[in-house]
Tab-separated table of C-alpha atoms and ligand atoms in Angstrom:
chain	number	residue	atom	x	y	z
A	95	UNK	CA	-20.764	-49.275	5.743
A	96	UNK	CA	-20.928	-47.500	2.254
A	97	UNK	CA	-17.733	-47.318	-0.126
A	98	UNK	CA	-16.186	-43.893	0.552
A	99	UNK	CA	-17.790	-43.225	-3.323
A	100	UNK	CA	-21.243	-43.369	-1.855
A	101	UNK	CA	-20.639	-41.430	1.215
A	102	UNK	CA	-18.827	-38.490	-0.916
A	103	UNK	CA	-21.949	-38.407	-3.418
A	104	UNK	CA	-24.552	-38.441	-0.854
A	105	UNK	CA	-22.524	-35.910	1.639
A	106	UNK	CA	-22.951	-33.865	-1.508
A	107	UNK	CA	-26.436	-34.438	-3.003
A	108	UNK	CA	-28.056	-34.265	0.166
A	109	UNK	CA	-31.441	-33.368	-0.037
A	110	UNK	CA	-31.834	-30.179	1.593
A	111	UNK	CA	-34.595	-27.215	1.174
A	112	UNK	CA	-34.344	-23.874	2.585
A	113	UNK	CA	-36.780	-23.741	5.262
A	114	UNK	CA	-40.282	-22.415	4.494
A	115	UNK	CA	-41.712	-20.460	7.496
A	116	UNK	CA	-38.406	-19.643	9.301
A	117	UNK	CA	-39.686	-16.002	9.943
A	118	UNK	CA	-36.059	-14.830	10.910
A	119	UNK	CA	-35.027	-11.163	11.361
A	120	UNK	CA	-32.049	-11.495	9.461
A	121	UNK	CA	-31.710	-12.946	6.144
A	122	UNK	CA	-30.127	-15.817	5.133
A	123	UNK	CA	-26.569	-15.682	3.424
A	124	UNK	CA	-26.498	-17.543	0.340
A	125	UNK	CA	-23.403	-18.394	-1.530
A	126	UNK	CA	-22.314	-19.615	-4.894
A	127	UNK	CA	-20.317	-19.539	-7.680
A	128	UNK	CA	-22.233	-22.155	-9.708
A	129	UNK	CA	-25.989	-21.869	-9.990
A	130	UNK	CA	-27.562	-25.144	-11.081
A	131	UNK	CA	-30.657	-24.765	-13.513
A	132	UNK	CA	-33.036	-27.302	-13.664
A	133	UNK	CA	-32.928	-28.390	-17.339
A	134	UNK	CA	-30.507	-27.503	-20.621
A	135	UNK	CA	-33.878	-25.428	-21.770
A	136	UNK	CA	-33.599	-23.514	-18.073
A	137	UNK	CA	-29.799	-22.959	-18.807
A	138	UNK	CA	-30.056	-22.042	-22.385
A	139	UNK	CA	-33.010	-19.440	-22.191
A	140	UNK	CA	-31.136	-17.928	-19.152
A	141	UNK	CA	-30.865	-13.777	-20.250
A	142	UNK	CA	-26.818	-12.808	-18.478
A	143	UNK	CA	-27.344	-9.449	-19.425
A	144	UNK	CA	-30.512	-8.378	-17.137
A	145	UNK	CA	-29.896	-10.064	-13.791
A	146	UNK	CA	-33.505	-10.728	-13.322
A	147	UNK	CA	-32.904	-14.464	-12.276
A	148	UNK	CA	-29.600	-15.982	-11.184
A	149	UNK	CA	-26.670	-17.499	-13.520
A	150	UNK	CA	-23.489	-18.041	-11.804
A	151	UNK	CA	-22.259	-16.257	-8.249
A	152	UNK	CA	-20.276	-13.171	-10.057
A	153	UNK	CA	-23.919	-11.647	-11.573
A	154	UNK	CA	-25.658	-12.120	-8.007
A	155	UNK	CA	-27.109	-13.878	-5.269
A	156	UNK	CA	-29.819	-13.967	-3.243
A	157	UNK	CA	-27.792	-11.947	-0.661
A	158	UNK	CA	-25.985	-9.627	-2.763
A	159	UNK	CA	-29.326	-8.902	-4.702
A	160	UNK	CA	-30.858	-8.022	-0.716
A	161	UNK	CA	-27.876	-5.253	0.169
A	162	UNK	CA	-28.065	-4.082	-3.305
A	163	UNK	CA	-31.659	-3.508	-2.865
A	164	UNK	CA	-30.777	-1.816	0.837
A	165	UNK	CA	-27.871	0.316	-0.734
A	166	UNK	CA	-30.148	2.014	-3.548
A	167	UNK	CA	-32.895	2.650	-1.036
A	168	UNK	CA	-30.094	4.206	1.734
A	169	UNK	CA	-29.311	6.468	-1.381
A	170	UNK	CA	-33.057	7.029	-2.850
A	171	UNK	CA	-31.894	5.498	-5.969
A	172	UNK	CA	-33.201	2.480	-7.830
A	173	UNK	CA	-30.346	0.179	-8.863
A	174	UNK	CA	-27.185	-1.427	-7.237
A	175	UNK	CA	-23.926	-2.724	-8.189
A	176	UNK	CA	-21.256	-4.224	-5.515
A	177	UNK	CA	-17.421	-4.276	-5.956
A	178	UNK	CA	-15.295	-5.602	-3.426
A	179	UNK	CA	-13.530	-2.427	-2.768
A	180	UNK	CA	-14.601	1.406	-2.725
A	181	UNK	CA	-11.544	2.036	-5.311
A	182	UNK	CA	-13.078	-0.998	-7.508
A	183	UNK	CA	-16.223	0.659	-7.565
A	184	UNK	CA	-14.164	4.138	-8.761
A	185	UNK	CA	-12.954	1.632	-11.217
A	186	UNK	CA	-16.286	0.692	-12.083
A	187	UNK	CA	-18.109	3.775	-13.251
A	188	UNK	CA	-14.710	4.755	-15.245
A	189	UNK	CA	-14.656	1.448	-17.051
A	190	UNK	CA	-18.484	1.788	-17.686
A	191	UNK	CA	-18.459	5.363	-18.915
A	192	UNK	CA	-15.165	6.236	-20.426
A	193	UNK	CA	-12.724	4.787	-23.376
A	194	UNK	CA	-10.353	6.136	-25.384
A	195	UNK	CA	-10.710	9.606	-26.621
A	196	UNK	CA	-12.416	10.817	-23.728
A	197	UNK	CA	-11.174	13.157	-20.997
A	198	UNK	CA	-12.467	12.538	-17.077
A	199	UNK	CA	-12.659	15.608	-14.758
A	200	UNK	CA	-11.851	14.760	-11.101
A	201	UNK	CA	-11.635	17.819	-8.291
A	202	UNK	CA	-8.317	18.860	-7.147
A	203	UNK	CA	-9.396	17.282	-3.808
A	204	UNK	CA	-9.998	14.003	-4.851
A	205	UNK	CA	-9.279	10.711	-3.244
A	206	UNK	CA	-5.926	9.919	-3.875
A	207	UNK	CA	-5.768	6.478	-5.322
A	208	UNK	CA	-8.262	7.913	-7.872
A	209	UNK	CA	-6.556	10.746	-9.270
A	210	UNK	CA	-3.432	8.090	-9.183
A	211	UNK	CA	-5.864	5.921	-11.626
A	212	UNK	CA	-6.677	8.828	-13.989
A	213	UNK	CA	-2.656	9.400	-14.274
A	214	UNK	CA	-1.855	5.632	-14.742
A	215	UNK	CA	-4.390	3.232	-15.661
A	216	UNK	CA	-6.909	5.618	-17.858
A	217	UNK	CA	-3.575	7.403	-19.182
A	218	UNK	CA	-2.294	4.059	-20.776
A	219	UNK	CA	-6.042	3.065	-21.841
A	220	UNK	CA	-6.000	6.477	-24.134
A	221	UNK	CA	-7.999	8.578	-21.871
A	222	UNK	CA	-7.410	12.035	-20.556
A	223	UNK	CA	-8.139	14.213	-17.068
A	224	UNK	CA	-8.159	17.065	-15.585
A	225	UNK	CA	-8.263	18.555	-12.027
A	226	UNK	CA	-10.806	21.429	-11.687
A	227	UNK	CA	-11.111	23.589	-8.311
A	228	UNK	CA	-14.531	22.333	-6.698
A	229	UNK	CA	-14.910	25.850	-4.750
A	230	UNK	CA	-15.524	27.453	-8.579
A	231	UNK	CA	-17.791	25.679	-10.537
A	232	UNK	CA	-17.030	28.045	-13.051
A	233	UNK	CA	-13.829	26.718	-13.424
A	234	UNK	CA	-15.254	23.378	-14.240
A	235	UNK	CA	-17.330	25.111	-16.816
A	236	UNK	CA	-14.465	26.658	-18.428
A	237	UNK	CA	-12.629	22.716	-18.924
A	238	UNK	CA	-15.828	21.121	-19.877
A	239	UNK	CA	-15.469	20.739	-23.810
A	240	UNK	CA	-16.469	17.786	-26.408
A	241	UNK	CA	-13.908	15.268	-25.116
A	242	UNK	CA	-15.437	15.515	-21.510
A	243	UNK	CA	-17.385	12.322	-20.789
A	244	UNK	CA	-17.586	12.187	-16.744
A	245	UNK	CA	-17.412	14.666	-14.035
A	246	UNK	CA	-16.399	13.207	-10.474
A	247	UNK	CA	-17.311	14.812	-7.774
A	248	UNK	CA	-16.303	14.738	-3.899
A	249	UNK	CA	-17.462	16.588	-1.207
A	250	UNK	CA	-15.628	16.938	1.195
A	251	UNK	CA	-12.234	15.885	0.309
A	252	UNK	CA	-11.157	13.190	2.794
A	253	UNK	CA	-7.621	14.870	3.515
A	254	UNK	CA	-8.239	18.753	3.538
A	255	UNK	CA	-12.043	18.266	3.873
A	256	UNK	CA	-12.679	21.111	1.900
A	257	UNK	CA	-16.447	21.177	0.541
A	258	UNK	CA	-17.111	21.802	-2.800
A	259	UNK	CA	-19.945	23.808	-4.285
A	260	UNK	CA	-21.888	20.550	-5.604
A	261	UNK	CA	-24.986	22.238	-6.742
A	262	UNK	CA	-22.791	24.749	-8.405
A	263	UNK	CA	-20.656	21.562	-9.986
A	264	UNK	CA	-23.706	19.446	-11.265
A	265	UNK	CA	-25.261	22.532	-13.147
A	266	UNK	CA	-22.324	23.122	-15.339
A	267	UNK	CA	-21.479	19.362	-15.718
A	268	UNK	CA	-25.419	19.543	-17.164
A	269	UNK	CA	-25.028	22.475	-18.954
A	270	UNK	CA	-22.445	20.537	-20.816
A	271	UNK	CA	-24.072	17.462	-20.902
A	272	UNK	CA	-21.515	15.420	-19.086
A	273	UNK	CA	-22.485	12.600	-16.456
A	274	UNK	CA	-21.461	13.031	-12.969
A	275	UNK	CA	-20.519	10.862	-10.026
A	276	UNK	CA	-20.137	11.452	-6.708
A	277	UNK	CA	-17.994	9.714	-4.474
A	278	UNK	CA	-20.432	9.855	-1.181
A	279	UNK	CA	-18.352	8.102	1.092
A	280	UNK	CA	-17.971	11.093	3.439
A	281	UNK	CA	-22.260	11.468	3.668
A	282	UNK	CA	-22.493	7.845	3.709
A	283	UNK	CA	-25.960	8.039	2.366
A	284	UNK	CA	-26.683	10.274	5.661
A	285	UNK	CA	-25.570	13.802	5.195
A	286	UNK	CA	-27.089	14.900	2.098
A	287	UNK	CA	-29.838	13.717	-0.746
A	288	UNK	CA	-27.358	13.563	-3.871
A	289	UNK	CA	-29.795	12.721	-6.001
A	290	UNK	CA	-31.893	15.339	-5.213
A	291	UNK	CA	-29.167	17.424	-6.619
A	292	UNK	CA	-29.618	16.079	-10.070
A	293	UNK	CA	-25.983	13.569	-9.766
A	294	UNK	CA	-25.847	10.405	-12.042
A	295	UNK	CA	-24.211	8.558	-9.997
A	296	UNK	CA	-23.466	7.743	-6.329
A	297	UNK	CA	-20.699	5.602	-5.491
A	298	UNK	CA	-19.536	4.991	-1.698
A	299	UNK	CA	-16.773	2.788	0.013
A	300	UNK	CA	-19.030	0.916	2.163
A	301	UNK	CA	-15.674	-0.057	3.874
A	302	UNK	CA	-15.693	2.888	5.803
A	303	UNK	CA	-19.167	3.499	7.602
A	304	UNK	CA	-21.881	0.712	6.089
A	305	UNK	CA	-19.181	-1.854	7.491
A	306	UNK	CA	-18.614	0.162	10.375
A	307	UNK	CA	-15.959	-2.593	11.883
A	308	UNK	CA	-12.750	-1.911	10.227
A	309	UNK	CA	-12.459	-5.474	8.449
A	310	UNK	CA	-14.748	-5.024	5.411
A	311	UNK	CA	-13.612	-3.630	2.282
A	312	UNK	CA	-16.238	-3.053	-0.559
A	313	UNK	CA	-17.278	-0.720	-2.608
A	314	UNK	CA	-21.289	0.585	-4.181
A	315	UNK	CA	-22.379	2.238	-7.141
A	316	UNK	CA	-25.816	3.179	-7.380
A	317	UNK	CA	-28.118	4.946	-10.078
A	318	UNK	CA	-31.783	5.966	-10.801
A	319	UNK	CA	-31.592	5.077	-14.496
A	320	UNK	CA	-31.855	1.878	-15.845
A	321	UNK	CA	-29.769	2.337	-19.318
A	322	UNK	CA	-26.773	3.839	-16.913
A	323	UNK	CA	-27.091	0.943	-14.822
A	324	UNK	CA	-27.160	-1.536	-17.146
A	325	UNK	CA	-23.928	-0.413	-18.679
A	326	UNK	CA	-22.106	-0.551	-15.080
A	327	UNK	CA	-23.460	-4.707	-14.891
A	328	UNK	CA	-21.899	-4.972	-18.288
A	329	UNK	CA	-18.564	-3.730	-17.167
A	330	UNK	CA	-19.299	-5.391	-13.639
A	331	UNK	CA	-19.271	-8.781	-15.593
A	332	UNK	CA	-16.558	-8.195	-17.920
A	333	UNK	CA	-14.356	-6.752	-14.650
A	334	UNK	CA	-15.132	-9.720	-12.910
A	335	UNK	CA	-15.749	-7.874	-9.816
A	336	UNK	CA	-16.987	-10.180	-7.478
A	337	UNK	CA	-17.679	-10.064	-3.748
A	338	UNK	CA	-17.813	-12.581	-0.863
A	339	UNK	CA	-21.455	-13.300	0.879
A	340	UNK	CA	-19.565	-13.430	4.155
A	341	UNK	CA	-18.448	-10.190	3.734
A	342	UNK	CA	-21.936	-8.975	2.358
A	343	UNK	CA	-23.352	-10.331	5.490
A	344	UNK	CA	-20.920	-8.238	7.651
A	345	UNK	CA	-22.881	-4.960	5.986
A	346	UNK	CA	-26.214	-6.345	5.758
A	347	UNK	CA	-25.772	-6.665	9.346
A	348	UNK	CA	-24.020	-3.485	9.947
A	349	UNK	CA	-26.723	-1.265	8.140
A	350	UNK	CA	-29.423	-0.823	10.567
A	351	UNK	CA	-27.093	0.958	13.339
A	352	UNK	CA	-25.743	2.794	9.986
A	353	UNK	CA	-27.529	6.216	10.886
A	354	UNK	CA	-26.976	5.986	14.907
A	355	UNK	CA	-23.324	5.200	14.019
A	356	UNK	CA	-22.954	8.221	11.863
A	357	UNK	CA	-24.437	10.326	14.247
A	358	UNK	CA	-22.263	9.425	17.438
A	359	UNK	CA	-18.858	9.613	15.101
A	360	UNK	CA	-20.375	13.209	13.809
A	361	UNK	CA	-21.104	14.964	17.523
A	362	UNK	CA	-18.097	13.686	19.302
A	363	UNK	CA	-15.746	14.950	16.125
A	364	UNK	CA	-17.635	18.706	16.261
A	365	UNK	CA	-17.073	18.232	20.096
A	366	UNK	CA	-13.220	17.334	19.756
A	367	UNK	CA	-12.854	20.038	16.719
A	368	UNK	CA	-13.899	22.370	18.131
A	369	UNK	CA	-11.777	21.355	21.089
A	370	UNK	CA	-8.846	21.874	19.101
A	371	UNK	CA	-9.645	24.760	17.856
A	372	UNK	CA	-8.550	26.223	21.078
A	373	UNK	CA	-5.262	24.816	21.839
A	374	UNK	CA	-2.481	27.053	21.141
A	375	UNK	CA	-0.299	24.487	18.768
A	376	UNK	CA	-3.446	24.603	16.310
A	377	UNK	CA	-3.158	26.725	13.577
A	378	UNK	CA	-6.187	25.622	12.001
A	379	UNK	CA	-9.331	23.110	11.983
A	380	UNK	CA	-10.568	21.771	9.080
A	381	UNK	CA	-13.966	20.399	9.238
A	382	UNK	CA	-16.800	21.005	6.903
A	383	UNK	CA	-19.343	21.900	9.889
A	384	UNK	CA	-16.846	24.544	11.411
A	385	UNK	CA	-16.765	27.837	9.937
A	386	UNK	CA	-12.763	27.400	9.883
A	387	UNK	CA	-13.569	24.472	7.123
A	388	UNK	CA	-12.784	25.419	3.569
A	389	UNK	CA	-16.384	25.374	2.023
A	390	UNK	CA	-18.159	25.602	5.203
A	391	UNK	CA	-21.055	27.678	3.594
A	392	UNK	CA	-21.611	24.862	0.773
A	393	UNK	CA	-21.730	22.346	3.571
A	394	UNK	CA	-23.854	24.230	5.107
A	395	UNK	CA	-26.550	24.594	2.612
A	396	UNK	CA	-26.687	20.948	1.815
A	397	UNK	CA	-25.900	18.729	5.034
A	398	UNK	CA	-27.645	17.913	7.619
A	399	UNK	CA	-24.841	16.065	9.368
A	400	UNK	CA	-21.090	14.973	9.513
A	401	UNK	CA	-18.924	12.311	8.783
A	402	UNK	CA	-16.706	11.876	12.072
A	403	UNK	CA	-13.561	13.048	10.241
A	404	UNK	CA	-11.673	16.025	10.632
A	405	UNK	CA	-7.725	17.173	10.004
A	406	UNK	CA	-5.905	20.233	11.885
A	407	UNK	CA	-3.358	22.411	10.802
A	408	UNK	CA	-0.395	22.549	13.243
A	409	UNK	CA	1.473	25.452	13.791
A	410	UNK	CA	4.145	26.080	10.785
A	411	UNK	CA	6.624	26.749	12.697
A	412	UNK	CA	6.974	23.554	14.484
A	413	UNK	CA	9.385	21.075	12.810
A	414	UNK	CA	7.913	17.509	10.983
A	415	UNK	CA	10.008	15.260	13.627
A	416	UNK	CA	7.265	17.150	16.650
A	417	UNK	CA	4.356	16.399	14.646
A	418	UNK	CA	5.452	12.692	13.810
A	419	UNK	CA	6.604	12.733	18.332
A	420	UNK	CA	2.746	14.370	18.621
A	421	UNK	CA	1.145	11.176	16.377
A	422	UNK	CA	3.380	8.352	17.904
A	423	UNK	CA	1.969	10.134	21.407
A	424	UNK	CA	-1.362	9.643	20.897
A	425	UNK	CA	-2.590	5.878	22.306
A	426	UNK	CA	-6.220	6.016	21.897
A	427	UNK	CA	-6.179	7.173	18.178
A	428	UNK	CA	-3.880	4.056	15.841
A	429	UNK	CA	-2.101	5.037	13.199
A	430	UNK	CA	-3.494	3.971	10.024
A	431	UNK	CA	-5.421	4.880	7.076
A	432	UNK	CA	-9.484	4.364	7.007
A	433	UNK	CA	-11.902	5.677	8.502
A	434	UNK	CA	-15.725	4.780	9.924
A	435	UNK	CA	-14.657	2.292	12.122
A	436	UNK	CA	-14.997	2.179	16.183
A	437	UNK	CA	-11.116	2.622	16.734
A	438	UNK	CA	-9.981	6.343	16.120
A	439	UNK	CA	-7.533	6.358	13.833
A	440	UNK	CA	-4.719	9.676	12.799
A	441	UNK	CA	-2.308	10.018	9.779
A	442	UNK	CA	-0.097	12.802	9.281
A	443	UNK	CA	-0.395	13.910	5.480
A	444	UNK	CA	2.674	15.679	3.375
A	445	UNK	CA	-0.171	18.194	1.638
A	446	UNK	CA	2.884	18.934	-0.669
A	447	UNK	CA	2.594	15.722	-2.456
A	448	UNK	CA	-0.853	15.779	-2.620
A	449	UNK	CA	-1.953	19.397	-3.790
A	450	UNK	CA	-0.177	21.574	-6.794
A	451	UNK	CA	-0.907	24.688	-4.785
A	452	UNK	CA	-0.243	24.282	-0.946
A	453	UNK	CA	0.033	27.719	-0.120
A	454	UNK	CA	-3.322	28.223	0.567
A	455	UNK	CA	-3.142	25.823	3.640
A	456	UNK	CA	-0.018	25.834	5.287
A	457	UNK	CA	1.185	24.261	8.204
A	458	UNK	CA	1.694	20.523	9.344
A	459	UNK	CA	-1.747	18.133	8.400
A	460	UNK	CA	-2.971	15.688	10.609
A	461	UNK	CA	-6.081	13.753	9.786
A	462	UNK	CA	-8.241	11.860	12.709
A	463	UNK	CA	-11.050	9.962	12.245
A	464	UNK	CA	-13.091	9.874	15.470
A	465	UNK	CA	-14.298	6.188	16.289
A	466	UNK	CA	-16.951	5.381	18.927
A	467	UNK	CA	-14.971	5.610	22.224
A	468	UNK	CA	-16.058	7.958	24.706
A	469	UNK	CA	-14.858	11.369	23.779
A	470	UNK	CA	-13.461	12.456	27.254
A	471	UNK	CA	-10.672	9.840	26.715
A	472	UNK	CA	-10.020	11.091	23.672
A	473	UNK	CA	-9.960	14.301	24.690
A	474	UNK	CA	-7.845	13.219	27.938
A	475	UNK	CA	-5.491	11.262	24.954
A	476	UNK	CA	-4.861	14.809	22.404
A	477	UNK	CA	-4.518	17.131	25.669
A	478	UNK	CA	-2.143	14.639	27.005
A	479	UNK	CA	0.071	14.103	23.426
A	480	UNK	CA	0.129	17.875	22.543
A	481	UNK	CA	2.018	18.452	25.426
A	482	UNK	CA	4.273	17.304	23.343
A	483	UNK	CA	4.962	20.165	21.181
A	484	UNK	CA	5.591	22.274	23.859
B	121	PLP	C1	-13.185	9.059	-0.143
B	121	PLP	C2	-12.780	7.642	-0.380
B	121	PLP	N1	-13.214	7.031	-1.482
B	121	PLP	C3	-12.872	5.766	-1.758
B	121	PLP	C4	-12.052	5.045	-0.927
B	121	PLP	C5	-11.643	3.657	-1.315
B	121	PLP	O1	-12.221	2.690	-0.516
B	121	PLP	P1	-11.525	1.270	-0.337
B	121	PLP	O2	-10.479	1.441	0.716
B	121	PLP	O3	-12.646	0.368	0.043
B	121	PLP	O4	-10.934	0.894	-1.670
B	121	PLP	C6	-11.583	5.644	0.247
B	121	PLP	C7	-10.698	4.890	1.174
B	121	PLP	O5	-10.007	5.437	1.998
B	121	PLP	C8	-11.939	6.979	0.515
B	121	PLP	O6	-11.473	7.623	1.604
């Protein structure tokens, strides 16, 4: 029997070769930190700063190079980065594009963890912001100045899922020569073209409907230029941002029902909306593809579809302990934050800590995201909880 010596050297040095010929439909997942090169002169010529080869795990794999390749196409860009979150990919394009001295602009709507970043992080790191209203583009006109570096964009808000005039937007963030990115978690790649809208870049949570199974979080940041993208790998790299091939493999293999997924989520939330809309507790529905949605006519001219998220307004007059009794209700719908998964999920949403002016939607928020159960039970699951508020 070998010394324990051998047997750990030749468990590791075994002498294995990816298969040649093994036509699978799937691709393999590959996995690595280290890279081994086959010489010193292999490992010194190595060139960290293109990615066209493979140095160590963080700068790319096989299988992260194959969904980066998938994400940029989704999009009809050209070039891919991964982070493992969708807020480390917000992260991203502000570490890339901004330092100090320069001022972001981020709509009033925004995702909240990134207009927390813009008052924490990029505050301390010497940068400023401000909040424009994404209805007016003239307003963001009117803030652009010499200090303005990068315009984020968002349509719709995920919260109050108003939809911003993005064509409006991108012109005056050109006019002014400022870079834009849109978060495009919402259209997923499916609702609208943003780059046939003239945006920088495009930068989605593929936690929410690329993963599509509630236990993925990662982020994407994709461009059509090369000098842009280049400067997000450098940051990439110096961020450290890497992400697990298991977890790559979840959205490689999550990506080709991407579009039938999107679609389901999108008719059975119009269905249930518009449902809604009806009962008498419901002050208001607030859905981009309803003409009750703030923005509706902007949504309108762009999109072809809809994310399956939507929030109502309850009645005003109802006190906060019926509307948290109307959530805990529900059984169908969870409670908890996310959306794109199969489970639907509701949160209600204090709008006063969120917005500076809540006047011009009052009433009690409640977000759902609509998962992939049949929509009669959820139906059956609202009608049954809103009983609730008498
Ligand atoms: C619009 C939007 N952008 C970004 C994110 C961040 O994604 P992650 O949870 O992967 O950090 C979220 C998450 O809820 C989101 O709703």
């Amino acid at each position: 029997m070998a010394d324990h010596t051998d047997l750990t050297t030749g468990l590791i040095h075994h002498p294995y070769q990816p298969p040649a010929g093994f036509g699978a439909v799937m691709p393999a997942i590959h996995k690595a930190s280290t890279v081994v090169f086959a010489n010193v002169a292999a490992l010194r010529s190595r060139d960290w700063k293109s990615r066209a080869g493979y140095t160590y795990g963080l700068h790319g794999t096989p299988t992260t190079f194959t969904l980066e390749q998938r994400l940029a196409t989704l999009e009809g860009g050209s070039h891919c980065v991964l982070a493992p979150s969708g807020l480390a990919a917000i992260l991203l394009v502000n570490v890339a594009l901004l330092k100090a001295g320069d001022e972001v602009l981020l709509p009033d709507n925004v995702y909240g963890p990134s207009k927390d970043m813009a008052r924490t992080l990029l505050a301390d790191w010497g940068i400023g912001h401000q909040r424009y209203d994404p209805q007016d583009a003239s307003d963001l006109a009117r803030r652009l100045g010499p200090r303005s570096k990068l315009v984020w964009l968002e349509a719709p808000g995920s919260v109050t899922m108003e939809f911003g005039d993005l064509p409006g937007l991108v012109a005056a963030a050109r006019a002014a020569g400022v870079a834009t990115a849109l978060d495009n978690t919402w259209g997923a790649g499916i609702a609208f073209r943003p780059f046939e809208l003239d945006i920088d870049i495009v930068m989605q949570a593929l936690t929410k409907y690329p993963s599509g199974g509630a236990d993925v979080l990662m982020g994407s940041v994709v461009t059509r230029e090369r000098g842009l993208h280049e400067r997000l790998m450098q940051a990439h790299g110096r961020l450290g941002l890497g992400v697990g091939a298991n977890d790559v493999e979840l959205v490689l293999r999550s990506l080709p029902s991407l579009a039938l997924r999107y679609h389901a989520h999108d008719r059975a939330a119009r269905a249930l909306a518009g449902w809604l809309a009806g009962q008498p507790r419901v002050a208001r529905v607030l859905h981009p593809a309803l003409a009750s949605g703030v923005g509706h006519a902007h949504w309108a001219g762009l999109c072809k579809a809809a994310a399956g998220l939507f929030s109502v307004l309850l009645d005003p007059a109802l006190d906060a302990a019926r509307v948290d009794a109307f959530v805990d209700a529900l059984r169908l719908f969870r409670i908890g934050y996310s959306w794109g998964g199969p489970v639907s999920l509701v949160v209600p949403y204090d709008l006063s800590a969120m917005r500076e002016d809540r006047s011009a939607l009052p009433g009690h928020l409640v977000r759902f995201s609509i998962g992939l159960e049949d929509p009669a039970d959820l139906q059956a699951d609202l009608e049954r909880a809103l009983a609730v508020l008498g």
